[in-house]
Amino acid sequence: MERFVDIIHRKKLGGELSKEQIEAMIHGYCDGSIPDYQMSAMLMAICFTGLSDKELTAMTLAMRDSGSVNDLSAIKGIKVDKHSTGGVGDKTTLIIGPIAAACGIPIAKMSGRGLGFTGGTIDKLEAIPGFRTDLSTAEFFQAVQRTGICVNGQTDDLAPADKRIYALRDVTATVESIPLIAASIMSKKLAAGSDKILLDVTTGNGAFIKEYDQSLELAKKMVAIGCHAGKQTVAQLTSMDEPLGYAIGNTLEVKEAIAALHGQGPDDLMTVCYTLAAHMISLGKEIAYGQAEQEAKTAIANGSAWKTFVAMVAQQGGDISYIEHPKKFPQAHITANYRAETDGYITHMDTEGFGIAAGMLGAGRSKKDDCIDFSAGIVLHHKTNSLVKRGDVLATLHTANETLASAALQRLGYCYTICPEPAEPFALIGDFVEGPY
Ligand code: URA
């Protein structure tokens, strides 16, 4: 049998590995016969020399098959999954899930927690007292059948190879590799079992991939993997050059999502949600985008998306009195204002910096087992190209104590650029990518 060291060597020189070699690599890493140090060397070789389309599909499918693959066929209708590559203030799943379900698309979704500077849907939902994200498979199916939607936590046996490899990438500086990100995301999406997949590929200073061209390449790779695996997959590029909406942090974001479900969300958030929801509805109902967008807007205007959200929260054990009366949510112990240091236009917001500052306030975790303070976070008062005066409040910080607040206030000092002239406006919605399906 070929030694794994020789396979690493071949990849290091840019050679192509066979499907069998890739499958043996994923199996070997999962069963412990390939040690971390060899897998680390392989991941670094992939970072430098990449993967061909064949290799990428083989690696993704081997990672998908490392655990159980959900069979959602018992749920009637075309199931459409949506995945965001991560961002700051991104609460879109809480809004578009109920919109799409209200329009008749079954939403059987598995979501993740926040890690690093980006937030996670499961943490946001758990900010609603009582909300359960650990439903059994039977409960998950029942929930989707009853209300048309369930958003559950990822089970441990969903693409376990990705969990192990991601943990290794995190400590070996191999996270920012387009093929590795594509394989990681698509292995989980394919294992989650929906019929069609919508990818929201974020780009800009608050995204995993910051350069537009590279984000587009990631989108194309993921769409190609999905299509090779027999699932219609499309991708929408969305800017993360400033946080999405005005709220960052779990409870604060739930409150903003509630406003959006009543049609009162900030313009950027509503635009992104209508765009994504329209793509989901268009995929699920096989209708034109324009008609799907109209349906999405109607679901907000006639209250059906809100009713679906309430039904989902109730069904998953959440106390609906909180979402019906958002003032009931526990407030952070202290608030502190960050003020403009000069007059002018906000020309740049360091989105990743806001995510880091929110984490410092207690809204995120830097290690998997860290506890989250649901009430912690940041409320922005101004965004890019606002004209502000020295002393204006740009952001209000919510946290548990003065020490955390002063550290985060200092961090926010690096997040704003204020200039005498406004910046060129950036496009919120970028390319739409669909495969030759
Ligand atoms: N999200 C994932 O699930 N995997 C990556 O590699 C990066 C972002």
XYZ file of C-alpha atoms and ligand atoms in Angstrom:
445
model
C 0.000 0.000 0.000
C 1.199 3.506 -0.852
C 2.607 5.403 2.116
C 0.701 8.582 3.043
C 4.000 10.478 3.043
C 4.285 9.804 -0.711
C 0.757 11.073 -1.276
C 1.585 14.279 0.624
C 4.693 14.611 -1.540
C 2.644 14.288 -4.734
C 0.207 16.979 -3.580
C 3.105 19.222 -2.527
C 4.366 19.099 -6.130
C 0.889 19.946 -7.472
C -0.013 16.438 -8.645
C -3.572 15.159 -8.798
C -4.739 12.548 -6.274
C -7.158 9.788 -7.224
C -10.645 9.463 -5.735
C -9.438 6.315 -3.908
C -6.455 8.137 -2.391
C -8.676 10.971 -1.200
C -11.235 8.587 0.296
C -8.447 6.671 2.044
C -7.093 9.963 3.400
C -10.457 11.006 4.906
C -11.092 7.514 6.344
C -7.554 7.287 7.651
C -7.760 10.662 9.369
C -11.126 9.798 10.957
C -10.007 6.375 12.238
C -6.727 7.763 13.601
C -4.390 5.877 11.240
C -3.291 9.173 9.700
C -1.906 11.353 12.502
C -2.515 15.107 12.882
C 1.022 15.999 11.762
C 0.618 14.253 8.412
C -2.858 15.637 7.831
C -1.553 19.131 8.707
C 1.167 18.778 6.074
C -1.422 17.647 3.523
C -3.728 20.588 4.336
C -0.820 23.005 3.928
C 0.087 21.386 0.588
C -3.548 21.861 -0.527
C -3.379 25.513 0.580
C -0.416 26.058 -1.738
C -1.271 23.859 -4.725
C -5.085 23.649 -4.590
C -7.390 20.827 -5.654
C -8.701 19.992 -9.130
C -12.503 19.872 -9.555
C -12.364 16.061 -9.442
C -10.305 16.054 -6.247
C -12.555 18.655 -4.651
C -15.722 16.670 -5.356
C -14.092 13.449 -4.112
C -12.932 15.125 -0.895
C -16.333 16.755 -0.239
C -18.238 13.515 -0.808
C -15.835 11.523 1.377
C -16.324 14.112 4.141
C -20.123 14.015 3.651
C -20.083 10.221 3.937
C -17.940 10.232 7.094
C -21.212 10.472 9.087
C -24.889 10.061 8.497
C -26.592 11.676 5.522
C -30.117 12.913 6.324
C -32.955 11.435 4.332
C -35.675 14.095 4.240
C -37.815 12.289 1.675
C -40.585 11.740 4.247
C -41.157 15.527 4.202
C -43.316 16.457 1.204
C -42.170 19.123 -1.249
C -38.842 20.465 -2.461
C -36.661 21.180 0.559
C -34.347 24.165 0.065
C -31.417 24.803 2.394
C -29.640 28.132 2.743
C -26.134 28.674 4.045
C -24.176 31.839 4.707
C -20.386 31.767 4.665
C -20.469 33.999 7.738
C -20.675 37.591 8.683
C -21.273 40.174 11.389
C -24.879 41.070 12.253
C -26.089 38.382 9.857
C -29.473 37.336 11.224
C -30.974 36.480 7.823
C -31.905 32.849 8.626
C -34.288 34.047 11.370
C -36.130 36.103 8.766
C -35.927 34.234 5.475
C -36.608 30.794 6.991
C -40.098 31.916 8.151
C -40.697 33.866 4.908
C -39.909 30.837 2.736
C -41.890 28.469 5.001
C -44.883 30.847 4.922
C -44.678 30.643 1.117
C -44.894 26.850 1.248
C -41.217 25.791 1.113
C -40.469 23.146 3.791
C -37.494 24.367 5.831
C -35.660 21.504 7.559
C -32.523 23.341 8.562
C -29.470 22.483 10.600
C -27.491 25.514 11.704
C -24.251 26.133 13.530
C -22.935 28.208 16.412
C -20.780 31.301 16.154
C -17.010 30.892 16.232
C -14.405 33.618 16.051
C -15.741 36.994 14.948
C -18.865 35.711 13.170
C -22.176 34.902 14.834
C -24.213 31.708 14.528
C -27.955 31.160 14.082
C -28.192 28.574 16.864
C -26.799 31.014 19.453
C -29.260 33.674 18.299
C -32.236 31.330 18.593
C -31.095 30.140 22.028
C -31.278 33.770 23.198
C -35.069 33.209 23.225
C -35.725 31.654 26.664
C -36.626 27.965 26.396
C -35.807 27.613 22.682
C -34.487 24.097 22.006
C -31.977 23.392 19.248
C -31.290 19.772 20.223
C -34.416 18.109 18.860
C -34.226 14.400 18.113
C -34.566 13.331 14.488
C -38.196 12.318 15.097
C -39.011 15.672 16.744
C -37.238 17.510 13.900
C -39.348 15.744 11.244
C -42.562 16.267 13.221
C -41.795 19.975 13.609
C -41.264 20.499 9.871
C -44.401 18.540 9.073
C -46.511 20.553 11.548
C -45.341 24.138 10.994
C -43.306 23.872 7.792
C -40.077 24.903 9.514
C -37.545 23.720 12.065
C -34.075 25.122 12.721
C -32.082 22.612 14.743
C -28.443 22.318 15.858
C -26.041 20.218 13.819
C -25.793 16.677 15.162
C -22.370 15.256 16.005
C -22.601 12.718 13.212
C -23.122 15.356 10.484
C -19.886 15.240 8.448
C -17.665 14.434 11.484
C -14.588 14.477 9.201
C -15.204 18.197 8.690
C -15.299 18.800 12.452
C -11.896 17.130 12.905
C -10.321 18.729 9.857
C -11.731 22.185 10.674
C -10.287 21.989 14.207
C -6.896 21.112 12.708
C -7.115 23.901 10.098
C -7.914 26.362 12.852
C -4.557 25.745 14.553
C -2.402 25.223 11.444
C -3.211 28.453 9.567
C -5.042 26.525 6.840
C -8.538 28.003 7.201
C -8.280 30.517 4.351
C -8.042 28.069 1.480
C -10.828 28.263 -1.090
C -11.012 24.503 -1.844
C -10.857 23.613 1.856
C -13.621 26.090 2.717
C -15.708 24.815 -0.213
C -15.305 21.160 0.837
C -16.032 21.993 4.483
C -19.260 23.875 3.803
C -20.571 21.617 1.044
C -19.893 18.363 2.952
C -22.256 19.593 5.699
C -24.850 20.977 3.283
C -24.953 17.737 1.287
C -25.199 15.658 4.480
C -28.078 17.848 5.730
C -30.227 16.308 3.003
C -32.199 19.155 1.381
C -33.022 18.878 -2.330
C -31.624 22.265 -3.361
C -29.077 24.615 -1.835
C -28.826 28.414 -1.759
C -25.422 29.764 -0.711
C -25.048 33.307 0.578
C -21.360 33.938 -0.074
C -20.298 36.975 1.914
C -17.432 39.121 0.701
C -15.568 42.118 2.047
C -13.835 43.132 5.241
C -16.248 41.205 7.521
C -16.232 37.948 5.544
C -13.957 34.901 5.707
C -12.841 35.718 2.154
C -12.275 39.452 1.769
C -11.504 39.859 -1.960
C -14.481 39.887 -4.336
C -12.800 37.772 -7.054
C -11.859 35.101 -4.541
C -15.379 35.080 -3.086
C -16.727 34.601 -6.594
C -14.298 31.709 -7.095
C -15.483 30.141 -3.813
C -19.111 30.541 -4.933
C -18.392 28.894 -8.297
C -16.548 25.987 -6.651
C -19.363 25.311 -4.183
C -22.017 25.535 -6.898
C -20.005 23.071 -9.021
C -19.665 20.617 -6.103
C -23.421 20.784 -5.399
C -24.280 20.192 -9.036
C -21.790 17.279 -9.339
C -23.459 15.755 -6.286
C -26.844 15.965 -8.031
C -28.334 18.924 -6.110
C -29.294 22.146 -7.787
C -27.093 24.738 -6.077
C -26.969 28.499 -6.568
C -25.005 31.250 -4.857
C -25.601 34.921 -4.155
C -22.664 37.204 -3.313
C -23.425 39.685 -0.534
C -21.250 42.470 0.759
C -19.911 42.346 4.312
C -18.133 45.695 4.053
C -20.204 46.829 7.031
C -22.260 44.853 9.555
C -25.680 43.791 8.262
C -28.389 45.893 9.928
C -27.677 47.847 13.120
C -27.605 45.092 15.760
C -24.672 42.777 16.570
C -25.069 40.213 19.381
C -27.608 37.516 20.044
C -30.613 39.112 21.811
C -30.066 42.403 19.996
C -30.144 40.565 16.662
C -33.275 38.596 17.584
C -34.988 41.930 18.336
C -33.892 43.327 14.967
C -35.117 40.148 13.228
C -38.498 40.562 14.969
C -38.709 44.134 13.610
C -37.781 42.835 10.130
C -40.494 40.160 10.306
C -42.927 43.047 10.943
C -41.548 44.808 7.844
C -39.646 47.323 9.966
C -36.054 46.131 9.533
C -33.237 48.368 8.281
C -33.059 48.790 4.501
C -29.879 46.757 3.945
C -31.183 43.830 6.002
C -34.576 43.867 4.243
C -32.885 44.010 0.813
C -30.645 41.019 1.553
C -33.532 39.052 3.085
C -35.917 39.681 0.180
C -33.183 38.711 -2.307
C -32.286 35.477 -0.524
C -35.901 34.574 0.259
C -36.837 35.156 -3.389
C -34.061 32.788 -4.536
C -35.249 30.142 -2.053
C -38.869 30.453 -3.136
C -37.888 30.481 -6.805
C -35.895 27.252 -6.304
C -38.551 25.557 -4.168
C -41.565 26.446 -6.262
C -39.727 26.478 -9.584
C -41.134 29.920 -10.420
C -39.491 33.076 -11.813
C -37.403 35.220 -9.461
C -39.705 38.270 -9.847
C -42.791 36.317 -8.831
C -40.910 34.730 -5.917
C -39.766 38.165 -4.701
C -43.379 39.378 -4.762
C -44.418 36.347 -2.680
C -41.634 37.060 -0.167
C -42.770 40.685 0.220
C -46.392 39.609 0.604
C -45.446 37.135 3.361
C -43.990 40.035 5.351
C -46.810 42.474 4.500
C -49.655 40.091 5.393
C -48.038 38.843 8.624
C -47.766 35.191 7.532
C -43.952 35.150 7.929
C -44.300 36.538 11.463
C -46.987 33.949 12.334
C -44.695 31.202 11.023
C -41.827 32.499 13.192
C -44.084 32.503 16.287
C -45.228 28.953 15.486
C -41.615 27.816 15.063
C -40.533 29.380 18.372
C -43.501 27.862 20.230
C -42.917 24.460 18.698
C -39.257 24.424 19.687
C -40.106 25.273 23.293
C -39.373 29.007 23.166
C -41.376 31.389 25.354
C -43.329 33.419 22.806
C -44.124 36.160 25.338
C -40.524 37.381 24.748
C -40.849 37.666 20.998
C -44.302 39.195 21.290
C -43.030 41.717 23.865
C -39.300 42.126 23.085
C -38.843 44.521 26.044
C -39.080 41.387 28.247
C -35.658 40.142 27.035
C -33.012 40.533 29.761
C -31.004 43.733 29.260
C -27.245 43.968 29.613
C -26.115 45.298 33.032
C -24.371 48.270 31.548
C -24.319 50.259 28.336
C -21.541 52.534 27.093
C -21.476 54.888 24.121
C -18.729 55.120 21.545
C -18.545 58.697 20.183
C -17.098 60.195 17.000
C -13.670 61.710 17.534
C -13.977 64.115 14.600
C -16.486 65.647 12.145
C -16.973 64.051 8.714
C -18.303 61.095 6.778
C -17.826 57.509 7.956
C -15.954 56.186 4.928
C -14.915 52.761 6.239
C -16.181 50.349 8.892
C -13.929 47.458 9.904
C -16.651 44.828 10.055
C -14.406 42.084 11.426
C -13.371 44.536 14.161
C -17.022 44.999 15.187
C -17.393 41.211 15.387
C -14.274 41.005 17.559
C -15.481 43.867 19.797
C -18.904 42.178 20.197
C -17.058 38.982 21.190
C -15.026 40.934 23.775
C -18.314 42.194 25.258
C -19.434 38.566 25.766
C -21.527 38.024 22.614
C -19.221 35.413 21.067
C -16.795 32.702 22.003
C -13.149 32.308 21.142
C -13.096 28.645 22.217
C -15.779 26.049 21.477
C -16.858 25.707 25.122
C -16.910 29.413 26.071
C -20.196 30.697 27.534
C -22.136 33.408 25.764
C -23.796 36.445 27.323
C -26.929 36.660 25.150
C -27.632 40.284 26.058
C -24.138 41.488 25.102
C -23.387 43.219 21.816
C -23.352 46.463 19.903
C -26.079 48.689 18.488
C -24.831 50.906 15.674
C -26.355 54.358 15.223
C -24.601 55.290 11.982
C -23.225 53.359 9.036
C -21.015 53.998 6.021
C -21.343 57.461 4.496
C -23.281 58.932 7.446
C -22.241 62.532 8.096
C -21.395 62.804 11.800
C -20.152 65.465 14.199
C -17.462 65.081 16.845
C -19.134 63.697 19.994
C -22.062 62.038 18.162
C -22.821 58.553 19.461
C -21.773 56.094 16.753
C -22.447 52.889 18.683
C -23.853 51.718 22.028
C -22.149 48.785 23.707
C -24.138 46.323 25.851
C -22.235 44.184 28.331
C -21.908 42.812 31.858
C -19.213 45.049 33.347
C -17.075 48.184 32.960
C -13.847 46.299 32.220
C -15.321 44.547 29.185
C -16.884 47.816 28.020
C -13.649 49.801 28.185
C -11.669 47.105 26.317
C -14.305 47.008 23.554
C -14.536 50.828 23.413
C -10.796 50.873 22.732
C -11.217 48.253 19.988
C -13.968 50.313 18.331
C -11.459 53.163 18.095
C -9.848 51.178 15.230
C -13.122 50.310 13.499
C -14.134 53.663 11.996
C -12.492 55.866 9.380
C -13.986 59.374 9.236
C -13.034 61.683 6.329
C -14.166 65.068 4.987
C -15.564 63.493 1.776
C -17.926 60.478 1.481
C -16.687 57.156 0.087
C -17.800 55.536 -3.172
C -20.949 53.573 -2.244
C -20.458 49.794 -2.393
C -22.846 47.281 -3.983
C -24.699 45.302 -1.308
C -25.778 42.519 -3.671
C -23.180 41.083 -6.051
C -23.174 38.326 -8.660
C -25.612 35.436 -8.759
C -23.960 32.123 -9.646
C -25.816 29.106 -10.939
C -24.361 25.922 -12.253
C -24.870 23.992 -15.425
C -27.462 21.866 -13.683
N -17.413 27.827 7.379
C -17.265 26.469 7.344
O -18.188 25.726 7.650
N -16.069 25.970 6.952
C -15.027 26.751 6.589
O -14.002 26.227 6.243
C -15.188 28.152 6.644
C -16.408 28.670 7.026
